[in-house]
mmCIF file of C-alpha atoms in Angstrom:
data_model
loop_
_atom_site.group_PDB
_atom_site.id
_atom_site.type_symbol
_atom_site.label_atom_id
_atom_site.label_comp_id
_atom_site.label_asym_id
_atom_site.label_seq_id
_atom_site.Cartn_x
_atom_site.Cartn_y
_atom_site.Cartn_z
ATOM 1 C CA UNK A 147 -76.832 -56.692 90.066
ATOM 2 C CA UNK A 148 -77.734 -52.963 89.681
ATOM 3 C CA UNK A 149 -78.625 -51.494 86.783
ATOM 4 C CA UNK A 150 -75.769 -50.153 85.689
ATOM 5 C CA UNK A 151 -74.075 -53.890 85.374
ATOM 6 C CA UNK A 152 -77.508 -54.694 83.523
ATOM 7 C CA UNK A 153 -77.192 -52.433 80.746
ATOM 8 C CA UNK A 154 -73.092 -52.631 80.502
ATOM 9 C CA UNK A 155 -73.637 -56.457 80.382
ATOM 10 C CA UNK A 156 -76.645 -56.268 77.365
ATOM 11 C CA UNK A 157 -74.816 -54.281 75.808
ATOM 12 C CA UNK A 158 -71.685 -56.609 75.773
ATOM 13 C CA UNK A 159 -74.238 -59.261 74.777
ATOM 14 C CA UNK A 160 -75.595 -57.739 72.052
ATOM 15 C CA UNK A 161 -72.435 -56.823 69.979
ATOM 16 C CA UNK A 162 -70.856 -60.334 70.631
ATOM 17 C CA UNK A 163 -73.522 -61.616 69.416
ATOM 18 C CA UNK A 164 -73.615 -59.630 66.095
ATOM 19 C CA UNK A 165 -69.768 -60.493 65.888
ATOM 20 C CA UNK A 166 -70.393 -64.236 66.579
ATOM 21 C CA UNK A 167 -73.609 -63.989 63.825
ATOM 22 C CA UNK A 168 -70.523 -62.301 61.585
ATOM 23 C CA UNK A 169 -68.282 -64.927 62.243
ATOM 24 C CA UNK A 170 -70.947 -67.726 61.481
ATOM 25 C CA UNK A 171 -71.482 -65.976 57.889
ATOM 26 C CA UNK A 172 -67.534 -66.162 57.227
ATOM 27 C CA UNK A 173 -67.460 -69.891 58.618
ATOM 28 C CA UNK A 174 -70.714 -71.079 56.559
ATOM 29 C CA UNK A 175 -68.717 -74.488 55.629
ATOM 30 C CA UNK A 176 -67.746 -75.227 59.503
ATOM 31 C CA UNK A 177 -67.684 -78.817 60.075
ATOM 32 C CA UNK A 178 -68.441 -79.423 64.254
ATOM 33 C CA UNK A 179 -67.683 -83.205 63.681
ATOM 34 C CA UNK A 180 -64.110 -82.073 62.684
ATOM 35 C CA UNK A 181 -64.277 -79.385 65.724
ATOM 36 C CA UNK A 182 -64.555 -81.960 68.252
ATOM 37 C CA UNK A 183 -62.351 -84.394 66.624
ATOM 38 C CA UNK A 184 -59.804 -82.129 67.232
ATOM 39 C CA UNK A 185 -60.615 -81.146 70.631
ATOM 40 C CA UNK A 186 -60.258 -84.606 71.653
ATOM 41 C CA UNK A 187 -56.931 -85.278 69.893
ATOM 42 C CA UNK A 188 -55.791 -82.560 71.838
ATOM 43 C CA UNK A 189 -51.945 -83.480 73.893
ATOM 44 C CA UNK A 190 -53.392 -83.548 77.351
ATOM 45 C CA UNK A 191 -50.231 -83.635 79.355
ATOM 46 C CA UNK A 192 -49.248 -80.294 77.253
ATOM 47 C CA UNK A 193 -52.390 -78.926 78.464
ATOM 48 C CA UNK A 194 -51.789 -79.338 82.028
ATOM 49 C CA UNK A 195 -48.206 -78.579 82.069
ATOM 50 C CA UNK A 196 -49.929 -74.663 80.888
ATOM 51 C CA UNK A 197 -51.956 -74.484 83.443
ATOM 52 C CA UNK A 198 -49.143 -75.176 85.711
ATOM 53 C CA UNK A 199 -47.705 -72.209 84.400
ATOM 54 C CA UNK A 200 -50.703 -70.356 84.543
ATOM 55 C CA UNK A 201 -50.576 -71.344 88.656
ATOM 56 C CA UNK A 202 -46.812 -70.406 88.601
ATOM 57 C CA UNK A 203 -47.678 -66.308 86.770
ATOM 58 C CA UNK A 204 -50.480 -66.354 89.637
ATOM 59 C CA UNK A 205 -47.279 -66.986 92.503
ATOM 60 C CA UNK A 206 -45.492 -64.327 90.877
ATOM 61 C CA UNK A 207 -48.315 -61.931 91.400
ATOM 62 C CA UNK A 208 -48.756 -62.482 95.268
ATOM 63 C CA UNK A 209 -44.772 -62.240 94.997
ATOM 64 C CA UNK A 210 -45.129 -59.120 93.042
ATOM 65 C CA UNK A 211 -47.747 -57.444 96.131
ATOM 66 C CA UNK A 212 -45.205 -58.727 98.828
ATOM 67 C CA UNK A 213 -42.548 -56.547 97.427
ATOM 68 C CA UNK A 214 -45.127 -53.243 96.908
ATOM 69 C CA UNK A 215 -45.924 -54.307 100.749
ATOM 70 C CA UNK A 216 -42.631 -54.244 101.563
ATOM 71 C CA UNK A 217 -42.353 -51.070 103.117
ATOM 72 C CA UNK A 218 -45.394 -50.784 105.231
ATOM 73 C CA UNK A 219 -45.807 -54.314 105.998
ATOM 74 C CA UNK A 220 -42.616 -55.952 106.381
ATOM 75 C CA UNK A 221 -43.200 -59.384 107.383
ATOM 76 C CA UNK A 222 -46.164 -60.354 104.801
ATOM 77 C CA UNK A 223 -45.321 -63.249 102.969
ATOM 78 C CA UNK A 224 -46.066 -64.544 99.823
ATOM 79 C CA UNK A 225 -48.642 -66.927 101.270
ATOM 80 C CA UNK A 226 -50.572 -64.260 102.625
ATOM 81 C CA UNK A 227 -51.100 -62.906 99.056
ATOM 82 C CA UNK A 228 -51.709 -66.171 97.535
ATOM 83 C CA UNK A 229 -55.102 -66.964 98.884
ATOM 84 C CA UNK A 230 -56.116 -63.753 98.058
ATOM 85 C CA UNK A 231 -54.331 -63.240 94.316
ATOM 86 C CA UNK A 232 -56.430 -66.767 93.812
ATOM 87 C CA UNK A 233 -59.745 -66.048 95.115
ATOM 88 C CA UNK A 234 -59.571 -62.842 93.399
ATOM 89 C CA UNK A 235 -58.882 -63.886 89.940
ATOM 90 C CA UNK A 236 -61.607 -66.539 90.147
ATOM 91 C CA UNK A 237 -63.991 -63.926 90.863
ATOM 92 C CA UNK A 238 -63.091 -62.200 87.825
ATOM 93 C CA UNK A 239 -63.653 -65.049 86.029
ATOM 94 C CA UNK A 240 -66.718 -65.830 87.254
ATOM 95 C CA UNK A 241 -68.471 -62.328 88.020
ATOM 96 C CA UNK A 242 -66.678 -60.609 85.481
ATOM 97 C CA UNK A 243 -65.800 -56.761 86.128
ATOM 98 C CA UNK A 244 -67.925 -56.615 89.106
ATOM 99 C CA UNK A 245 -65.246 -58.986 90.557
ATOM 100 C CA UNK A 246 -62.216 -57.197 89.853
ATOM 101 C CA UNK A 247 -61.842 -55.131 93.204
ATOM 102 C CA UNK A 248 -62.286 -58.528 94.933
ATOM 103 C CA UNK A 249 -58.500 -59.276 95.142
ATOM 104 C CA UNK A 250 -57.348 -55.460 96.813
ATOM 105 C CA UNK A 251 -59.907 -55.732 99.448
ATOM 106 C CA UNK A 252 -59.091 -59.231 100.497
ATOM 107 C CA UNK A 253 -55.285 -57.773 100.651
ATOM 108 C CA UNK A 254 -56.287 -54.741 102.613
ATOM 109 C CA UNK A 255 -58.198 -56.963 105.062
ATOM 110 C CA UNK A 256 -56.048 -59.322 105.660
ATOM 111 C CA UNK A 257 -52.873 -56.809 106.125
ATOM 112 C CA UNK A 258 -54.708 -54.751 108.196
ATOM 113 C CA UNK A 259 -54.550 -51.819 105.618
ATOM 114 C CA UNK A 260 -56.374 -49.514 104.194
ATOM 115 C CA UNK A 261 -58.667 -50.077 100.978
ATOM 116 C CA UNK A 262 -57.564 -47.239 99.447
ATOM 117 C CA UNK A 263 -53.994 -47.992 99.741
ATOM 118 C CA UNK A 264 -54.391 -51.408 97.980
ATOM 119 C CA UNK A 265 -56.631 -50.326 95.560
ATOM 120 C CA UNK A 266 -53.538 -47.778 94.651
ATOM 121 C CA UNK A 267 -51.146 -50.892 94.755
ATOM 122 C CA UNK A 268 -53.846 -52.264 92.416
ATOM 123 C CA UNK A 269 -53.471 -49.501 89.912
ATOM 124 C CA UNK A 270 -49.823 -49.590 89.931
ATOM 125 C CA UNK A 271 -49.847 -52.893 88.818
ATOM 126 C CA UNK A 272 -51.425 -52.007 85.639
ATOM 127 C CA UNK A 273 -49.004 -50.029 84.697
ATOM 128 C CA UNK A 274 -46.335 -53.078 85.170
ATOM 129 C CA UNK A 275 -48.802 -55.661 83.688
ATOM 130 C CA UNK A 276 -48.762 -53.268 80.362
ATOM 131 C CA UNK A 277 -44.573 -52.217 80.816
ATOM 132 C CA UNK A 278 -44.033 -56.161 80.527
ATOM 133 C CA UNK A 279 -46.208 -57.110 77.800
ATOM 134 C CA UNK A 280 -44.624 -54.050 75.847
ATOM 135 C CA UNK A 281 -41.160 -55.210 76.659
ATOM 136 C CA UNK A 282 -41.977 -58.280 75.222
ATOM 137 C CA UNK A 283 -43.344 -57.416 72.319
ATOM 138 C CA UNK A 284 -40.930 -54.912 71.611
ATOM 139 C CA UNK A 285 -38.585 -57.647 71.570
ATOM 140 C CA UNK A 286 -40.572 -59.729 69.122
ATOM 141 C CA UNK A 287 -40.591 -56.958 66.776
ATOM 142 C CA UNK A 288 -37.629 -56.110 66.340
ATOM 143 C CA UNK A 289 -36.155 -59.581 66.203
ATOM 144 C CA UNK A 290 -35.572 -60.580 62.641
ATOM 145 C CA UNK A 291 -36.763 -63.845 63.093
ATOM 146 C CA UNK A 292 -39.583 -63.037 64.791
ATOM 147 C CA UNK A 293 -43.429 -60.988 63.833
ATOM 148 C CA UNK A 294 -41.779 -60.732 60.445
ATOM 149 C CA UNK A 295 -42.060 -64.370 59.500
ATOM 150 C CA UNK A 296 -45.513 -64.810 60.413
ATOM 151 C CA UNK A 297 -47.603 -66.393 57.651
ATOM 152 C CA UNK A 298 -48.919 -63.203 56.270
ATOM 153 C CA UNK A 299 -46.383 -60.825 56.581
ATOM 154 C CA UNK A 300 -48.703 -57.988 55.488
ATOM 155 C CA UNK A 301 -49.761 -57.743 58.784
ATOM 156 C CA UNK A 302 -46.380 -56.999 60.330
ATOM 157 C CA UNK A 303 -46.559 -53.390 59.500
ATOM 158 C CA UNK A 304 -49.568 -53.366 61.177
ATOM 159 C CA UNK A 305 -48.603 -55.385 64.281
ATOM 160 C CA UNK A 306 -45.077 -52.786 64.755
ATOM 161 C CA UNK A 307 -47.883 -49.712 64.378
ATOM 162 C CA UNK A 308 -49.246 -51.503 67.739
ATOM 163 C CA UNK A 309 -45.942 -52.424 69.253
ATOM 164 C CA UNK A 310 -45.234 -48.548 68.631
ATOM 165 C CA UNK A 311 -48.461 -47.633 70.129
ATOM 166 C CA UNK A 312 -47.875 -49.416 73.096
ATOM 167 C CA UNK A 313 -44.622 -48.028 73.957
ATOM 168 C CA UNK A 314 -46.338 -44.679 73.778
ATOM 169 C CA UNK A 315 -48.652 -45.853 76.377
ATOM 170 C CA UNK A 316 -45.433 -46.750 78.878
ATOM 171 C CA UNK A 317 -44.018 -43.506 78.378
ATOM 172 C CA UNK A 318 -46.991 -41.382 78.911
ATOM 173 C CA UNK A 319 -47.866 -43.907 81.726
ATOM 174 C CA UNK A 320 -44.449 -43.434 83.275
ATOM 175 C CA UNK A 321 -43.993 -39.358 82.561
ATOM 176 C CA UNK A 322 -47.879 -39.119 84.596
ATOM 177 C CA UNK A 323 -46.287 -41.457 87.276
ATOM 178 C CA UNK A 324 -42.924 -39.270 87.819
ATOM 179 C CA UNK A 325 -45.165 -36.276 88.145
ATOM 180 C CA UNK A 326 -47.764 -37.683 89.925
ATOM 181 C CA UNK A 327 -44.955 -39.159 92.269
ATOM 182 C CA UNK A 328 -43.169 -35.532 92.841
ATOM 183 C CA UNK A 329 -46.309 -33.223 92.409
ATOM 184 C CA UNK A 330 -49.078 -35.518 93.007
ATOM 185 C CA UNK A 331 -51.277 -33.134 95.701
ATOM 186 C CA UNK A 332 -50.975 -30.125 93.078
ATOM 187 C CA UNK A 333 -52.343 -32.407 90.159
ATOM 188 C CA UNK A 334 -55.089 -33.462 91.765
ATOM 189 C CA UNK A 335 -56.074 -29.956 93.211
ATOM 190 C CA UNK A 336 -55.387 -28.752 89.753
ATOM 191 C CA UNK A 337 -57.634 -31.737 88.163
ATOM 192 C CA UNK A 338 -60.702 -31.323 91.085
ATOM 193 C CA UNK A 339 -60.629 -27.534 89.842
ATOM 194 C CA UNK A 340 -60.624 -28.296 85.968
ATOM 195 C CA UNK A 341 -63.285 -31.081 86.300
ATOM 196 C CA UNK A 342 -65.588 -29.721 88.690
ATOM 197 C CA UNK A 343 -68.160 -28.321 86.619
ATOM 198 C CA UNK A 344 -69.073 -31.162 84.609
ATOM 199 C CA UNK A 345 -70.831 -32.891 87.382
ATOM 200 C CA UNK A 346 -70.906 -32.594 91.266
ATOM 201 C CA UNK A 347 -68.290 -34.752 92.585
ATOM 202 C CA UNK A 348 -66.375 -35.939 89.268
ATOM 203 C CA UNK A 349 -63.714 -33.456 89.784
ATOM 204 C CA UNK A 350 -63.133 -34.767 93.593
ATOM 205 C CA UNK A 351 -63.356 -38.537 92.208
ATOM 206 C CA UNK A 352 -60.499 -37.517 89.792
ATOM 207 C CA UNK A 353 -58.413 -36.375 92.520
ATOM 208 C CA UNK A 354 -58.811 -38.958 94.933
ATOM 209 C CA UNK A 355 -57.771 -41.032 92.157
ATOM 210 C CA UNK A 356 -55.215 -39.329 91.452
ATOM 211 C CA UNK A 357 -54.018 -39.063 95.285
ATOM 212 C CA UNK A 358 -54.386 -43.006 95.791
ATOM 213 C CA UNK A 359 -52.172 -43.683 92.243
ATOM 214 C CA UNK A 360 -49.816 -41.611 94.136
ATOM 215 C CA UNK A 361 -49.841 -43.779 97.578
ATOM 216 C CA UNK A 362 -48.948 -46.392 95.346
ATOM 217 C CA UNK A 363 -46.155 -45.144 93.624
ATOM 218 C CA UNK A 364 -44.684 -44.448 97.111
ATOM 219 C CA UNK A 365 -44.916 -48.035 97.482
ATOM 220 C CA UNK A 366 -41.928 -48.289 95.148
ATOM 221 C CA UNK A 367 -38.600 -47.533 96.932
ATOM 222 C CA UNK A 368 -35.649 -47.034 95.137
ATOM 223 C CA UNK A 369 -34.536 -48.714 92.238
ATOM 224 C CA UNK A 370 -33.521 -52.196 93.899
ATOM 225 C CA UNK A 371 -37.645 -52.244 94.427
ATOM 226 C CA UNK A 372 -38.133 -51.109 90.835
ATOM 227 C CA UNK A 373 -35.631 -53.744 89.461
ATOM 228 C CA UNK A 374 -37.040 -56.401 91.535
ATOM 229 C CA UNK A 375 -41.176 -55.191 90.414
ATOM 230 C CA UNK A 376 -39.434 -54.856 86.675
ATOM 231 C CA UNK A 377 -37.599 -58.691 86.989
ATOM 232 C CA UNK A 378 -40.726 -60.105 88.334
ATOM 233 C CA UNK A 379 -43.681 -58.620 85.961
ATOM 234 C CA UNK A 380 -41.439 -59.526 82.774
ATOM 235 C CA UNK A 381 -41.082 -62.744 83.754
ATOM 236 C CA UNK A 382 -44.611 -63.699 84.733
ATOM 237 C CA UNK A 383 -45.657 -62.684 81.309
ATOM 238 C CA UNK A 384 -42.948 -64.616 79.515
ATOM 239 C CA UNK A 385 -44.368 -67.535 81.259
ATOM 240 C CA UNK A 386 -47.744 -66.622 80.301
ATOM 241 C CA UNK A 387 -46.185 -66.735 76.895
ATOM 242 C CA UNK A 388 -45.339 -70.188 77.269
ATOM 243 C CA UNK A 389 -48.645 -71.587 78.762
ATOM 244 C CA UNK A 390 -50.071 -69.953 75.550
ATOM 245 C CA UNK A 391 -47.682 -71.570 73.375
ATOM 246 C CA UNK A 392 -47.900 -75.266 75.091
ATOM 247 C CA UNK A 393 -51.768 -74.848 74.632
ATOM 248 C CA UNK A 394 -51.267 -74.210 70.955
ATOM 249 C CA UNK A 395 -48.823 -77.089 70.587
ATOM 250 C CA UNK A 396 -50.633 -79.420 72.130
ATOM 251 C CA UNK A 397 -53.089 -79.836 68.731
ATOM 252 C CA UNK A 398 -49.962 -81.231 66.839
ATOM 253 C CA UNK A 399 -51.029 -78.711 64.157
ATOM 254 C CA UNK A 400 -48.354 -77.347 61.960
ATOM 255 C CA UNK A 401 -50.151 -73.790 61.851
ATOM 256 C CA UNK A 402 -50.440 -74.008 65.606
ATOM 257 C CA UNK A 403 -46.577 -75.096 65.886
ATOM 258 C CA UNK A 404 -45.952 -71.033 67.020
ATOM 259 C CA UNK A 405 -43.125 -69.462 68.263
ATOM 260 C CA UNK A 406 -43.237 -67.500 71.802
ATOM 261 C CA UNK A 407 -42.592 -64.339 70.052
ATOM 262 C CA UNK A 408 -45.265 -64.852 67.964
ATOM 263 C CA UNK A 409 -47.605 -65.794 70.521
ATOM 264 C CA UNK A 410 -47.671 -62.235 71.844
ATOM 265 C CA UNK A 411 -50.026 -61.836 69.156
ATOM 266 C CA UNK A 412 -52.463 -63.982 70.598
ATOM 267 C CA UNK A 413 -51.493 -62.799 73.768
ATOM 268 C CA UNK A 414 -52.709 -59.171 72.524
ATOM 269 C CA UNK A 415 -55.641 -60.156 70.828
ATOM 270 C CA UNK A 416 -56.826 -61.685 74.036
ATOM 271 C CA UNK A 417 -56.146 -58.832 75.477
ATOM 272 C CA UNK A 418 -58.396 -56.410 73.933
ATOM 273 C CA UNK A 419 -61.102 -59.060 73.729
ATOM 274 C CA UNK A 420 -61.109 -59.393 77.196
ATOM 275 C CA UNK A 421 -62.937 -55.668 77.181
ATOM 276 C CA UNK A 422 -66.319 -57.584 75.865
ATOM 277 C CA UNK A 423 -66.976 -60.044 78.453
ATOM 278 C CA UNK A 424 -69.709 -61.938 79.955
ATOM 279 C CA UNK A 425 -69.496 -63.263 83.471
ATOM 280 C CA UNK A 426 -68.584 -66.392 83.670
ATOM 281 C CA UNK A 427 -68.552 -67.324 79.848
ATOM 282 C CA UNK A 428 -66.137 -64.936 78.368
ATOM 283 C CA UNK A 429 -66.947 -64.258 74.959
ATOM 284 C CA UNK A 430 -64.698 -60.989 73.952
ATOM 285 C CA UNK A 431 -61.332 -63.070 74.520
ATOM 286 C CA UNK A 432 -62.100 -66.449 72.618
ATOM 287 C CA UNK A 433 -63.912 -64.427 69.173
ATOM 288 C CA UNK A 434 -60.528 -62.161 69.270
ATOM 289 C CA UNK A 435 -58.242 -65.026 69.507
ATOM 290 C CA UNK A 436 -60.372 -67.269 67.353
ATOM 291 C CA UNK A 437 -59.982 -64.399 64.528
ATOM 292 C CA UNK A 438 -56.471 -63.635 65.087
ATOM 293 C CA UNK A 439 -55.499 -67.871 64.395
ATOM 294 C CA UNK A 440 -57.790 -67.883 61.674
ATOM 295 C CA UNK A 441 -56.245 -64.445 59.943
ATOM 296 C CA UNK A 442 -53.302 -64.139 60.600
ATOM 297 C CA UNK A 443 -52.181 -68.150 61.383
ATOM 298 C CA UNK A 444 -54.006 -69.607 58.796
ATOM 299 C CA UNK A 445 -55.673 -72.144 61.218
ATOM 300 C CA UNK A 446 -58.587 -73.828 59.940
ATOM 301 C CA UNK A 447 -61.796 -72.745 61.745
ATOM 302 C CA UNK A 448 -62.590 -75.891 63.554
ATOM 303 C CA UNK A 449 -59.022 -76.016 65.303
ATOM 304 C CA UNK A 450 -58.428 -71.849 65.229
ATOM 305 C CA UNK A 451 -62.024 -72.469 67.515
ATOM 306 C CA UNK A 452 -60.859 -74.872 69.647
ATOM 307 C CA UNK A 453 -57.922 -73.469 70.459
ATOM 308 C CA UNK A 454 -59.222 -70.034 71.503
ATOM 309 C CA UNK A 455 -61.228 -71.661 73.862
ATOM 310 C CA UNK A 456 -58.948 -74.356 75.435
ATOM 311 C CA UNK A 457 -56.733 -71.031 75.680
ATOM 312 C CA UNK A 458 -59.836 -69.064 77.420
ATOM 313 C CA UNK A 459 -60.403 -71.899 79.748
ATOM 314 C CA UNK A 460 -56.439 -72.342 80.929
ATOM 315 C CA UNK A 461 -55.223 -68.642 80.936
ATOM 316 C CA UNK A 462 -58.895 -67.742 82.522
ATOM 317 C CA UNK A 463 -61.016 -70.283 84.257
ATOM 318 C CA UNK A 464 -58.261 -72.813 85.334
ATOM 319 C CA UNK A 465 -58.286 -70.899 88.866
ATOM 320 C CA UNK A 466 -61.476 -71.523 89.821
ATOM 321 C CA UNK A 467 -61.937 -75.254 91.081
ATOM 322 C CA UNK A 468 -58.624 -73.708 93.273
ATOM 323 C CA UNK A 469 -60.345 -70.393 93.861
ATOM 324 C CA UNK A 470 -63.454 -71.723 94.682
ATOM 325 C CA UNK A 471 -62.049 -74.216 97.506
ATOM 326 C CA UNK A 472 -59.983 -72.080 99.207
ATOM 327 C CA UNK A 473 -62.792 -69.961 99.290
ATOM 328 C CA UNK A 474 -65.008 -72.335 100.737
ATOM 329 C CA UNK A 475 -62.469 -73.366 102.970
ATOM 330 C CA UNK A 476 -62.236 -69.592 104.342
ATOM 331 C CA UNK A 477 -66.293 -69.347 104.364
ATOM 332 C CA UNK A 478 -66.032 -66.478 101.718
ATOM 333 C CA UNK A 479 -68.563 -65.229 99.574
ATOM 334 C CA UNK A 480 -67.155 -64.679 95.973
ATOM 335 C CA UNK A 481 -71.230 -62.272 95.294
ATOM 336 C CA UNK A 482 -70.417 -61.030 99.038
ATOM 337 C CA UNK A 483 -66.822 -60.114 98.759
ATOM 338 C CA UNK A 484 -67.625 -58.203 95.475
ATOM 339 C CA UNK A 485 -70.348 -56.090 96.954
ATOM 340 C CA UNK A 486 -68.840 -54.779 99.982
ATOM 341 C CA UNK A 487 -65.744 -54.054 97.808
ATOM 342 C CA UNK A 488 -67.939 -51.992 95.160
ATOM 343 C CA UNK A 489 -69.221 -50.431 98.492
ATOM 344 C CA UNK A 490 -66.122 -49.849 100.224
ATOM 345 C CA UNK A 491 -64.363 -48.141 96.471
ATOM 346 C CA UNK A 492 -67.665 -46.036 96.434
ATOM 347 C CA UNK A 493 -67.007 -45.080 100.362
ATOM 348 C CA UNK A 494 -63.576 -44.025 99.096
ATOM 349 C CA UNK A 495 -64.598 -42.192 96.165
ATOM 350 C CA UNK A 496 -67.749 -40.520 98.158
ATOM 351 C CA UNK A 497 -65.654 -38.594 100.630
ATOM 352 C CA UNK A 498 -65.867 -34.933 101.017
ATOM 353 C CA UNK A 499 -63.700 -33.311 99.174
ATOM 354 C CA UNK A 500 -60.429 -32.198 100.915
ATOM 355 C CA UNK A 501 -61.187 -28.268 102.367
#
């Protein structure tokens, strides 16, 4: 680990652990008999049947990276990107951000393309993962019966101020991508020029972002593609949605009885967790959703803690007894594959700049 990942990681350390010393000062009268009494009473076959959907979202990815493959490689199938969409997520899990370019270079290797390309393909995808959650919770709050008849309704205002925010996100997101997609070599020239002064190769690392975010978009063609990309994203996070909620249900805990469109709410306070994580033990996600059941659910600490991490360790770590075999069975190293990746993005980004 260089020392870059040293510092990032102590400093993620350090703040959850003055938020979990916080959260132990709020919780002074938590009872861990009545924690694991719960645990245990927990629905099992409810539990399983969410990380079967869990499994099924990680399908629709590799179907989602067929269709951006579409036009350059043709005959991939969806196998092809399973192995890969598997292995990658468990070295997330496990490594943390260090394994995140894991799943792109696996792609690019085993379609014979180029890093670059997939790590624009990778990009791209954010921009669909965020489009679908905001669909979704659009929906939620503007349905009457919805975010409004959460338990403490005070924090619906709050909750439509972020369903707002979000949408302004997707439209900025998709105004850059329709210029970048027309004008993308003149942004990036324009960006390298702006830029360059404030160090020696920001400027150029800017643009040859910019350029690859580009390649990707052009992976997009015509609106059957986009309908299909649109179809498929939305739907993998509705089903995300419901492995959340059968989690959740599974305690047989009125406060945890939750509707799907109020789930999104755990769904986005996982979400920004996720940004404080430790490798292999989370941290960020389970303290967010812990608070949000506790605040805004009204879930007693012992279950609002049990279920934020059953829900860490089924929406998270349920890939990796799969990721971990198949990549055993391919003789892949999860430590190995991260490396060269980190090495091949810095070969990318390291290039001369264009004369």
């Amino acid at each position: 680990m260089d020392k870059k990942r040293i510092v990032a990681s102590a400093v993620v350390f350090f703040i959850l652990a003055v938020l979990l010393y916080l959260q132990y000062r709020h919780w002074q009268s938590f009872d861990l008999g009545t924690f694991w009494a719960q645990t245990h009473r927990i629905r099992k076959g409810r539990v399983l049947h969410a990380v079967v959907l869990i499994y099924i979202a990680y399908f629709m990815r590799a179907v989602r990276w067929k269709i951006f493959l579409k036009p350059v490689r043709p005959k991939a199938t969806t196998m092809d990107m399973l192995s890969p969409t598997l292995i990658g997520f468990t070295g997330l899990a496990l490594l943390g951000r260090a394994g995140e370019f894991i799943r792109p270079y696996l792609i690019a290797r085993r379609t014979d393309l180029s890093f670059s390309s997939q790590l624009a393909v990778w990009a791209v995808e954010r921009i669909f993962d965020v489009g679908a959650f905001t669909v979704l919770m659009v929906l939620a709050i503007f349905l009457p019966s919805a975010l409004p008849s959460i338990p403490h309704p005070e924090y619906y205002l709050r909750f439509r101020e972020g369903g707002f925010f979000l949408i302004g996100i997707v439209v900025i997101a998709t105004f850059a991508a329709i210029v970048i997609r027309r004008s993308g070599d003149a942004v990036a020239l324009w960006l390298e020029e702006r830029f360059r002064h404030l160090s020696a190769n920001f400027g150029h690392k800017l643009a040859q972002r910019v350029r690859e975010f580009g390649a990707g978009l052009d992976t997009i063609h015509g609106p059957l593609s986009m309908l299909w990309l649109t179809l498929v994203s939305v739907g993998m996070w509705y089903i995300i949605a419901r492995a959340y909620q059968e989690v959740t249900h599974s305690y047989g805990v009125v406060a945890l009885e939750i509707p799907v469109s109020q789930i999104l709410i755990l769904m986005g306070a996982s979400m920004v967790g996720s940004m404080l994580q430790l490798p292999a033990v989370g941290g960020g996600s389970q303290m967010a959703t812990i608070a949000a059941l506790s605040s805004v659910f009204d879930v007693p600490p012992e279950v609002a803690a049990s279920c934020g991490i059953l829900l860490w360790l089924v929406t998270f770590a349920a890939v990796v007894p799969l990721g971990l075999a198949l990549a055993h069975y391919e003789r892949l190293s999860l430590r190995r594959l991260s490396e060269e990746s980190h090495r091949a993005e810095e070969a990318e980004m390291g290039g001369s700049p264009p004369v």
